[in-house]
């Protein structure tokens, strides 16, 4: 019986370890998704700024 308890404890520890690993993986995935979203937002902002600047420069007759 004592041996089974030990196995159960190991199983519980393994489940806890897997849960922590999954939580870390999810946290990393969320961080990557946020980083990608920020990068896309910055790229869009830069593209809009360049387009606006280009329109303003082309609107002025040279």
PDB file of C-alpha atoms in Angstrom:
ATOM      1  CA  UNK A   1       0.000   0.000   0.000  1.00  0.00           C
ATOM      2  CA  UNK A   2       2.800   2.325   0.847  1.00  0.00           C
ATOM      3  CA  UNK A   3       4.314   1.749  -2.589  1.00  0.00           C
ATOM      4  CA  UNK A   4       1.009   2.648  -4.284  1.00  0.00           C
ATOM      5  CA  UNK A   5       0.846   5.864  -2.288  1.00  0.00           C
ATOM      6  CA  UNK A   6       4.333   6.680  -3.488  1.00  0.00           C
ATOM      7  CA  UNK A   7       3.310   6.037  -7.085  1.00  0.00           C
ATOM      8  CA  UNK A   8       0.234   8.184  -6.601  1.00  0.00           C
ATOM      9  CA  UNK A   9       2.388  10.979  -5.199  1.00  0.00           C
ATOM     10  CA  UNK A  10       4.662  10.699  -8.218  1.00  0.00           C
ATOM     11  CA  UNK A  11       1.644  10.766 -10.518  1.00  0.00           C
ATOM     12  CA  UNK A  12       0.309  13.855  -8.756  1.00  0.00           C
ATOM     13  CA  UNK A  13       3.706  15.524  -9.086  1.00  0.00           C
ATOM     14  CA  UNK A  14       3.794  14.591 -12.775  1.00  0.00           C
ATOM     15  CA  UNK A  15       0.298  16.007 -13.325  1.00  0.00           C
ATOM     16  CA  UNK A  16       1.339  19.191 -11.516  1.00  0.00           C
ATOM     17  CA  UNK A  17       4.498  19.403 -13.638  1.00  0.00           C
ATOM     18  CA  UNK A  18       2.487  18.950 -16.841  1.00  0.00           C
ATOM     19  CA  UNK A  19      -0.015  21.576 -15.681  1.00  0.00           C
ATOM     20  CA  UNK A  20       2.812  24.029 -14.991  1.00  0.00           C
ATOM     21  CA  UNK A  21       4.416  23.236 -18.363  1.00  0.00           C
ATOM     22  CA  UNK A  22       1.093  23.810 -20.139  1.00  0.00           C
ATOM     23  CA  UNK A  23       0.573  27.069 -18.231  1.00  0.00           C
ATOM     24  CA  UNK A  24       4.058  28.251 -19.214  1.00  0.00           C
ATOM     25  CA  UNK A  25       3.461  27.250 -22.843  1.00  0.00           C
ATOM     26  CA  UNK A  26       0.167  29.155 -22.878  1.00  0.00           C
ATOM     27  CA  UNK A  27       1.838  32.184 -21.284  1.00  0.00           C
ATOM     28  CA  UNK A  28       4.600  32.099 -23.912  1.00  0.00           C
ATOM     29  CA  UNK A  29       2.034  31.731 -26.707  1.00  0.00           C
ATOM     30  CA  UNK A  30       0.080  34.705 -25.355  1.00  0.00           C
ATOM     31  CA  UNK A  31       3.285  36.753 -25.075  1.00  0.00           C
ATOM     32  CA  UNK A  32       4.214  35.892 -28.671  1.00  0.00           C
ATOM     33  CA  UNK A  33       0.700  36.755 -29.857  1.00  0.00           C
ATOM     34  CA  UNK A  34       0.867  40.110 -28.062  1.00  0.00           C
ATOM     35  CA  UNK A  35       4.313  40.794 -29.542  1.00  0.00           C
ATOM     36  CA  UNK A  36       3.035  39.972 -33.037  1.00  0.00           C
ATOM     37  CA  UNK A  37      -0.030  42.167 -32.519  1.00  0.00           C
ATOM     38  CA  UNK A  38       2.167  45.056 -31.371  1.00  0.00           C
ATOM     39  CA  UNK A  39       4.504  44.550 -34.342  1.00  0.00           C
ATOM     40  CA  UNK A  40       1.543  44.546 -36.746  1.00  0.00           C
ATOM     41  CA  UNK A  41       0.100  47.662 -35.099  1.00  0.00           C
ATOM     42  CA  UNK A  42       3.453  49.447 -35.396  1.00  0.00           C
ATOM     43  CA  UNK A  43       3.806  48.362 -39.033  1.00  0.00           C
ATOM     44  CA  UNK A  44       0.296  49.624 -39.826  1.00  0.00           C
ATOM     45  CA  UNK A  45       0.968  52.912 -38.022  1.00  0.00           C
ATOM     46  CA  UNK A  46       4.210  53.389 -39.959  1.00  0.00           C
ATOM     47  CA  UNK A  47       2.497  52.525 -43.248  1.00  0.00           C
ATOM     48  CA  UNK A  48      -0.301  55.006 -42.525  1.00  0.00           C
ATOM     49  CA  UNK A  49       2.202  57.698 -41.533  1.00  0.00           C
ATOM     50  CA  UNK A  50       4.205  57.123 -44.718  1.00  0.00           C
ATOM     51  CA  UNK A  51       1.039  57.175 -46.845  1.00  0.00           C
ATOM     52  CA  UNK A  52      -0.137  60.413 -45.223  1.00  0.00           C
ATOM     53  CA  UNK A  53       3.287  62.000 -45.638  1.00  0.00           C
ATOM     54  CA  UNK A  54       3.382  60.856 -49.264  1.00  0.00           C
ATOM     55  CA  UNK A  55      -0.075  62.317 -49.934  1.00  0.00           C
ATOM     56  CA  UNK A  56       0.891  65.602 -48.314  1.00  0.00           C
ATOM     57  CA  UNK A  57       4.096  65.828 -50.333  1.00  0.00           C
ATOM     58  CA  UNK A  58       2.319  64.969 -53.596  1.00  0.00           C
ATOM     59  CA  UNK A  59      -0.492  67.440 -52.850  1.00  0.00           C
ATOM     60  CA  UNK A  60       2.019  70.275 -52.769  1.00  0.00           C
ATOM     61  CA  UNK A  61       2.853  71.304 -56.355  1.00  0.00           C
ATOM     62  CA  UNK A  62       6.578  71.418 -56.897  1.00  0.00           C
TER      63      UNK A  62
END
